[in-house]
Amino acid sequence: LIHSTAGLSLLDGEEDILKDLREKFWPTYKSGVVCWTLIQMVNFSLVPPYIRTTYIGLCAFLWTTFLCYIRNRDIEQVTSQLLAALPFMGSRQGSGNEGPDKR
Protein backbone atom coordinates (compact mmCIF):
# COMPACT_ATOMS: atom_id res chain seq x y z
CA LEU A 1 0.00 0.00 0.00
CA ILE A 2 2.80 2.41 0.91
CA HIS A 3 4.92 1.62 -2.14
CA SER A 4 2.04 1.80 -4.58
CA THR A 5 0.74 5.12 -3.25
CA ALA A 6 4.15 6.81 -3.13
CA GLY A 7 5.20 5.23 -6.44
CA LEU A 8 2.09 6.40 -8.27
CA SER A 9 2.53 9.91 -6.87
CA LEU A 10 6.12 9.89 -8.13
CA LEU A 11 5.03 8.70 -11.58
CA ASP A 12 2.29 11.36 -11.68
CA GLY A 13 4.98 14.02 -11.16
CA GLU A 14 3.52 15.41 -7.95
CA GLU A 15 5.72 17.72 -5.89
CA ASP A 16 4.93 16.09 -2.54
CA ILE A 17 4.90 12.35 -3.21
CA LEU A 18 3.93 11.52 0.38
CA LYS A 19 0.85 13.80 0.44
CA ASP A 20 -1.57 11.08 -0.70
CA LEU A 21 0.05 8.64 1.70
CA ARG A 22 -0.46 10.97 4.67
CA GLU A 23 -4.08 11.66 3.71
CA LYS A 24 -5.22 8.21 2.63
CA PHE A 25 -3.13 5.55 4.40
CA TRP A 26 -5.07 5.12 7.67
CA PRO A 27 -8.59 5.27 6.18
CA THR A 28 -7.54 2.85 3.43
CA TYR A 29 -5.86 0.55 5.93
CA LYS A 30 -8.94 0.51 8.16
CA SER A 31 -11.18 -0.21 5.18
CA GLY A 32 -8.87 -3.04 4.18
CA VAL A 33 -8.93 -4.58 7.64
CA VAL A 34 -12.74 -4.53 7.72
CA CYS A 35 -13.19 -5.76 4.14
CA TRP A 36 -10.56 -8.51 4.22
CA THR A 37 -11.76 -9.77 7.59
CA LEU A 38 -15.28 -10.16 6.20
CA ILE A 39 -13.99 -11.66 2.95
CA GLN A 40 -11.93 -14.26 4.80
CA MET A 41 -14.79 -15.11 7.17
CA VAL A 42 -16.97 -15.85 4.16
CA ASN A 43 -14.11 -17.69 2.47
CA PHE A 44 -13.46 -20.13 5.30
CA SER A 45 -17.05 -20.59 6.43
CA LEU A 46 -19.13 -20.65 3.24
CA VAL A 47 -16.93 -21.14 0.18
CA PRO A 48 -16.07 -24.75 -0.74
CA PRO A 49 -12.31 -25.49 -0.79
CA TYR A 50 -12.13 -26.07 -4.54
CA ILE A 51 -13.52 -22.55 -5.27
CA ARG A 52 -11.54 -20.59 -2.64
CA THR A 53 -8.71 -19.59 -4.96
CA THR A 54 -11.14 -18.20 -7.51
CA TYR A 55 -13.14 -16.41 -4.81
CA ILE A 56 -10.04 -14.74 -3.33
CA GLY A 57 -8.84 -13.81 -6.83
CA LEU A 58 -12.15 -12.10 -7.52
CA CYS A 59 -12.06 -10.32 -4.16
CA ALA A 60 -8.48 -9.17 -4.77
CA PHE A 61 -9.51 -7.80 -8.17
CA LEU A 62 -12.38 -5.88 -6.58
CA TRP A 63 -10.08 -4.59 -3.81
CA THR A 64 -7.56 -3.36 -6.39
CA THR A 65 -10.38 -1.63 -8.24
CA PHE A 66 -11.42 0.00 -4.96
CA LEU A 67 -7.83 1.20 -4.36
CA CYS A 68 -7.78 2.78 -7.82
CA TYR A 69 -11.10 4.47 -7.07
CA ILE A 70 -9.76 5.83 -3.78
CA ARG A 71 -6.65 7.13 -5.51
CA ASN A 72 -8.78 9.47 -7.62
CA ARG A 73 -11.41 10.49 -5.05
CA ASP A 74 -11.78 12.26 -1.72
CA ILE A 75 -10.95 9.68 0.96
CA GLU A 76 -13.52 10.90 3.51
CA GLN A 77 -16.37 10.63 1.04
CA VAL A 78 -15.33 7.15 -0.09
CA THR A 79 -14.86 5.69 3.39
CA SER A 80 -18.13 7.17 4.64
CA GLN A 81 -19.95 5.58 1.69
CA LEU A 82 -18.20 2.26 2.32
CA LEU A 83 -19.05 2.24 6.02
CA ALA A 84 -22.64 3.29 5.31
CA ALA A 85 -22.96 0.33 2.94
CA LEU A 86 -22.06 -2.10 5.73
CA PRO A 87 -25.25 -2.67 7.73
CA PHE A 88 -23.61 -3.16 11.12
CA MET A 89 -21.47 0.00 10.85
CA GLY A 90 -23.80 2.37 8.97
CA SER A 91 -25.91 3.29 12.00
CA ARG A 92 -22.97 5.03 13.70
CA GLN A 93 -22.25 7.32 10.77
CA GLY A 94 -25.28 9.62 10.98
CA SER A 95 -24.79 10.87 14.52
CA GLY A 96 -21.63 12.93 13.92
CA ASN A 97 -22.97 15.32 11.27
CA GLU A 98 -25.67 17.03 13.30
CA GLY A 99 -24.98 20.35 14.95
CA PRO A 100 -25.75 21.00 18.63
CA ASP A 101 -28.20 23.82 17.88
CA LYS A 102 -30.41 22.11 15.29
CA ARG A 103 -34.08 23.01 15.88
XYZ file of N, CA and C in Angstrom:
309
model
N 0.825 -1.188 0.000
C 0.000 0.000 0.000
C 0.871 1.255 0.000
N 1.916 1.247 0.833
C 2.798 2.414 0.913
C 3.562 2.601 -0.385
N 4.122 1.519 -0.914
C 4.916 1.617 -2.137
C 4.074 2.026 -3.333
N 2.880 1.475 -3.429
C 2.041 1.804 -4.584
C 1.575 3.253 -4.535
N 1.211 3.728 -3.361
C 0.741 5.118 -3.245
C 1.862 6.106 -3.535
N 3.016 5.906 -2.905
C 4.147 6.812 -3.132
C 4.674 6.678 -4.555
N 4.711 5.455 -5.076
C 5.195 5.234 -6.437
C 4.314 5.883 -7.484
N 2.999 5.772 -7.322
C 2.088 6.403 -8.272
C 2.171 7.928 -8.195
N 2.365 8.455 -6.999
C 2.527 9.905 -6.867
C 3.801 10.360 -7.564
N 4.856 9.577 -7.453
C 6.119 9.892 -8.126
C 5.942 9.841 -9.641
N 5.255 8.819 -10.134
C 5.026 8.703 -11.575
C 4.104 9.789 -12.109
N 3.185 10.272 -11.265
C 2.293 11.363 -11.677
C 3.006 12.710 -11.701
N 4.208 12.774 -11.161
C 4.976 14.016 -11.161
C 4.540 14.999 -10.091
N 3.958 14.526 -9.020
C 3.519 15.414 -7.952
C 4.727 15.908 -7.163
N 4.617 17.137 -6.652
C 5.721 17.718 -5.887
C 5.929 17.004 -4.558
N 4.851 16.774 -3.834
C 4.928 16.090 -2.542
C 4.406 14.667 -2.729
N 5.328 13.718 -2.900
C 4.904 12.349 -3.208
C 4.290 11.641 -2.006
N 4.495 12.160 -0.817
C 3.931 11.523 0.379
C 2.603 12.136 0.814
N 2.109 13.132 0.073
C 0.855 13.797 0.444
C -0.317 12.816 0.449
N -0.486 12.067 -0.641
C -1.574 11.079 -0.697
C -1.419 10.031 0.392
N -0.189 9.642 0.665
C 0.049 8.638 1.700
C -0.404 9.153 3.060
N -0.047 10.397 3.385
C -0.460 10.969 4.673
C -1.972 11.102 4.776
N -2.631 11.453 3.678
C -4.079 11.661 3.706
C -4.877 10.361 3.670
N -4.392 9.361 2.940
C -5.225 8.208 2.630
C -4.778 6.895 3.258
N -3.619 6.838 3.898
C -3.130 5.554 4.398
C -4.036 4.957 5.468
N -4.291 5.697 6.565
C -5.066 5.115 7.673
C -6.504 4.792 7.287
N -7.232 5.668 6.584
C -8.588 5.271 6.178
C -8.593 4.060 5.246
N -7.619 3.993 4.334
C -7.537 2.852 3.427
C -7.173 1.589 4.192
N -6.259 1.699 5.120
C -5.856 0.549 5.933
C -7.032 0.015 6.750
N -7.775 0.934 7.370
C -8.942 0.514 8.160
C -9.996 -0.157 7.283
N -10.230 0.401 6.104
C -11.180 -0.209 5.177
C -10.718 -1.597 4.774
N -9.426 -1.747 4.551
C -8.869 -3.042 4.185
C -9.020 -4.072 5.285
N -8.786 -3.657 6.510
C -8.928 -4.583 7.638
C -10.379 -5.066 7.750
N -11.327 -4.152 7.628
C -12.738 -4.527 7.720
C -13.127 -5.425 6.539
N -12.793 -5.002 5.333
C -13.191 -5.758 4.142
C -12.552 -7.142 4.110
N -11.239 -7.216 4.332
C -10.565 -8.509 4.221
C -10.933 -9.449 5.364
N -11.273 -8.907 6.512
C -11.757 -9.767 7.590
C -13.077 -10.414 7.198
N -13.990 -9.617 6.649
C -15.280 -10.158 6.200
C -15.107 -11.135 5.037
N -14.238 -10.783 4.108
C -13.995 -11.658 2.954
C -13.455 -13.012 3.409
N -12.507 -12.990 4.345
C -11.929 -14.258 4.804
C -12.906 -15.057 5.664
N -13.762 -14.385 6.412
C -14.792 -15.108 7.169
C -15.708 -15.863 6.217
N -16.134 -15.196 5.163
C -16.972 -15.852 4.159
C -16.191 -16.968 3.479
N -14.934 -16.706 3.164
C -14.108 -17.685 2.467
C -14.003 -18.991 3.251
N -13.694 -18.914 4.527
C -13.465 -20.127 5.300
C -14.739 -20.756 5.853
N -15.831 -20.005 5.877
C -17.054 -20.588 6.429
C -18.050 -21.033 5.363
N -18.104 -20.366 4.229
C -19.133 -20.654 3.241
C -18.629 -21.176 1.897
N -17.430 -20.796 1.505
C -16.930 -21.144 0.178
C -16.297 -22.539 0.218
N -16.696 -23.420 -0.696
C -16.072 -24.752 -0.741
C -14.582 -24.650 -1.086
N -13.762 -25.574 -0.580
C -12.308 -25.488 -0.791
C -11.874 -25.411 -2.257
N -12.563 -26.068 -3.141
C -12.126 -26.069 -4.542
C -12.425 -24.745 -5.265
N -13.200 -23.843 -4.656
C -13.520 -22.546 -5.271
C -12.798 -21.401 -4.552
N -12.137 -21.660 -3.455
C -11.543 -20.590 -2.642
C -10.532 -19.744 -3.397
N -9.701 -20.360 -4.209
C -8.706 -19.586 -4.959
C -9.380 -18.615 -5.915
N -10.402 -19.066 -6.586
C -11.140 -18.199 -7.507
C -11.848 -17.077 -6.752
N -12.448 -17.410 -5.628
C -13.142 -16.412 -4.811
C -12.177 -15.322 -4.338
N -11.016 -15.725 -3.813
C -10.041 -14.739 -3.332
C -9.475 -13.927 -4.501
N -9.289 -14.553 -5.652
C -8.836 -13.814 -6.834
C -9.829 -12.740 -7.243
N -11.102 -13.079 -7.207
C -12.151 -12.099 -7.523
C -12.174 -10.973 -6.492
N -12.065 -11.337 -5.220
C -12.057 -10.317 -4.160
C -10.839 -9.411 -4.271
N -9.688 -9.976 -4.608
C -8.476 -9.173 -4.774
C -8.620 -8.214 -5.959
N -9.253 -8.676 -7.029
C -9.511 -7.802 -8.174
C -10.417 -6.637 -7.772
N -11.472 -6.934 -7.024
C -12.384 -5.881 -6.576
C -11.686 -4.925 -5.611
N -10.821 -5.443 -4.734
C -10.078 -4.592 -3.807
C -9.127 -3.665 -4.567
N -8.458 -4.183 -5.590
C -7.561 -3.358 -6.394
C -8.339 -2.269 -7.122
N -9.522 -2.618 -7.610
C -10.384 -1.626 -8.243
C -10.782 -0.545 -7.242
N -11.092 -0.946 -6.011
C -11.424 0.005 -4.957
C -10.235 0.921 -4.652
N -9.022 0.369 -4.610
C -7.835 1.199 -4.358
C -7.625 2.224 -5.470
N -7.880 1.832 -6.710
C -7.776 2.778 -7.822
C -8.836 3.872 -7.711
N -10.024 3.495 -7.271
C -11.103 4.468 -7.069
C -10.720 5.465 -5.977
N -10.179 4.955 -4.877
C -9.759 5.828 -3.778
C -8.663 6.792 -4.229
N -7.771 6.307 -5.050
C -6.646 7.131 -5.515
C -7.123 8.397 -6.209
N -8.280 8.325 -6.848
C -8.777 9.469 -7.622
C -9.955 10.187 -6.978
N -10.272 9.873 -5.735
C -11.414 10.492 -5.055
C -11.012 11.038 -3.696
N -11.956 11.765 -3.078
C -11.780 12.260 -1.719
C -11.955 11.097 -0.749
N -10.978 10.860 0.099
C -10.952 9.683 0.963
C -12.087 9.691 1.985
N -12.442 10.843 2.518
C -13.516 10.899 3.514
C -14.856 10.502 2.912
N -15.119 10.969 1.709
C -16.372 10.631 1.042
C -16.438 9.134 0.738
N -15.350 8.562 0.269
C -15.326 7.147 -0.092
C -15.499 6.261 1.132
N -14.761 6.549 2.207
C -14.858 5.695 3.394
C -16.221 5.833 4.070
N -16.806 7.030 4.040
C -18.131 7.169 4.639
C -19.167 6.389 3.838
N -19.036 6.373 2.512
C -19.951 5.579 1.685
C -19.741 4.093 1.924
N -18.488 3.674 2.076
C -18.204 2.260 2.325
C -18.773 1.816 3.664
N -18.552 2.608 4.700
C -19.049 2.239 6.018
C -20.566 2.303 6.089
N -21.179 3.214 5.337
C -22.637 3.286 5.306
C -23.231 2.072 4.585
N -22.481 1.494 3.670
C -22.961 0.326 2.936
C -22.941 -0.932 3.800
N -22.111 -0.948 4.828
C -22.060 -2.102 5.727
C -23.150 -1.937 6.776
N -24.081 -2.851 6.867
C -25.254 -2.667 7.728
C -24.921 -2.525 9.207
N -23.905 -3.217 9.692
C -23.612 -3.157 11.125
C -22.788 -1.941 11.503
N -22.245 -1.190 10.536
C -21.469 0.002 10.849
C -22.151 1.280 10.392
N -23.148 1.194 9.536
C -23.796 2.365 8.967
C -24.597 3.178 9.965
N -25.079 2.570 11.038
C -25.908 3.287 11.995
C -25.107 4.291 12.803
N -23.811 4.096 12.938
C -22.974 5.027 13.704
C -22.633 6.284 12.926
N -22.721 6.235 11.609
C -22.250 7.320 10.765
C -23.101 8.576 10.872
N -24.397 8.463 11.028
C -25.277 9.618 10.975
C -25.218 10.520 12.179
N -24.721 10.075 13.315
C -24.790 10.871 14.523
C -23.762 11.988 14.578
N -22.685 11.930 13.805
C -21.627 12.925 13.916
C -21.855 14.174 13.096
N -22.807 14.194 12.174
C -22.970 15.324 11.271
C -23.961 16.362 11.771
N -24.648 16.101 12.829
C -25.668 17.029 13.303
C -25.057 18.062 14.237
N -25.472 19.285 14.087
C -24.983 20.345 14.951
C -25.708 20.360 16.282
N -25.116 20.994 17.322
C -25.755 20.999 18.633
C -26.981 21.881 18.704
N -27.113 22.853 17.794
C -28.197 23.815 17.879
C -29.210 23.618 16.767
N -29.481 22.382 16.383
C -30.414 22.108 15.292
C -31.843 22.038 15.839
N -32.704 22.951 15.380
C -34.075 23.006 15.879
C -35.046 23.036 14.767
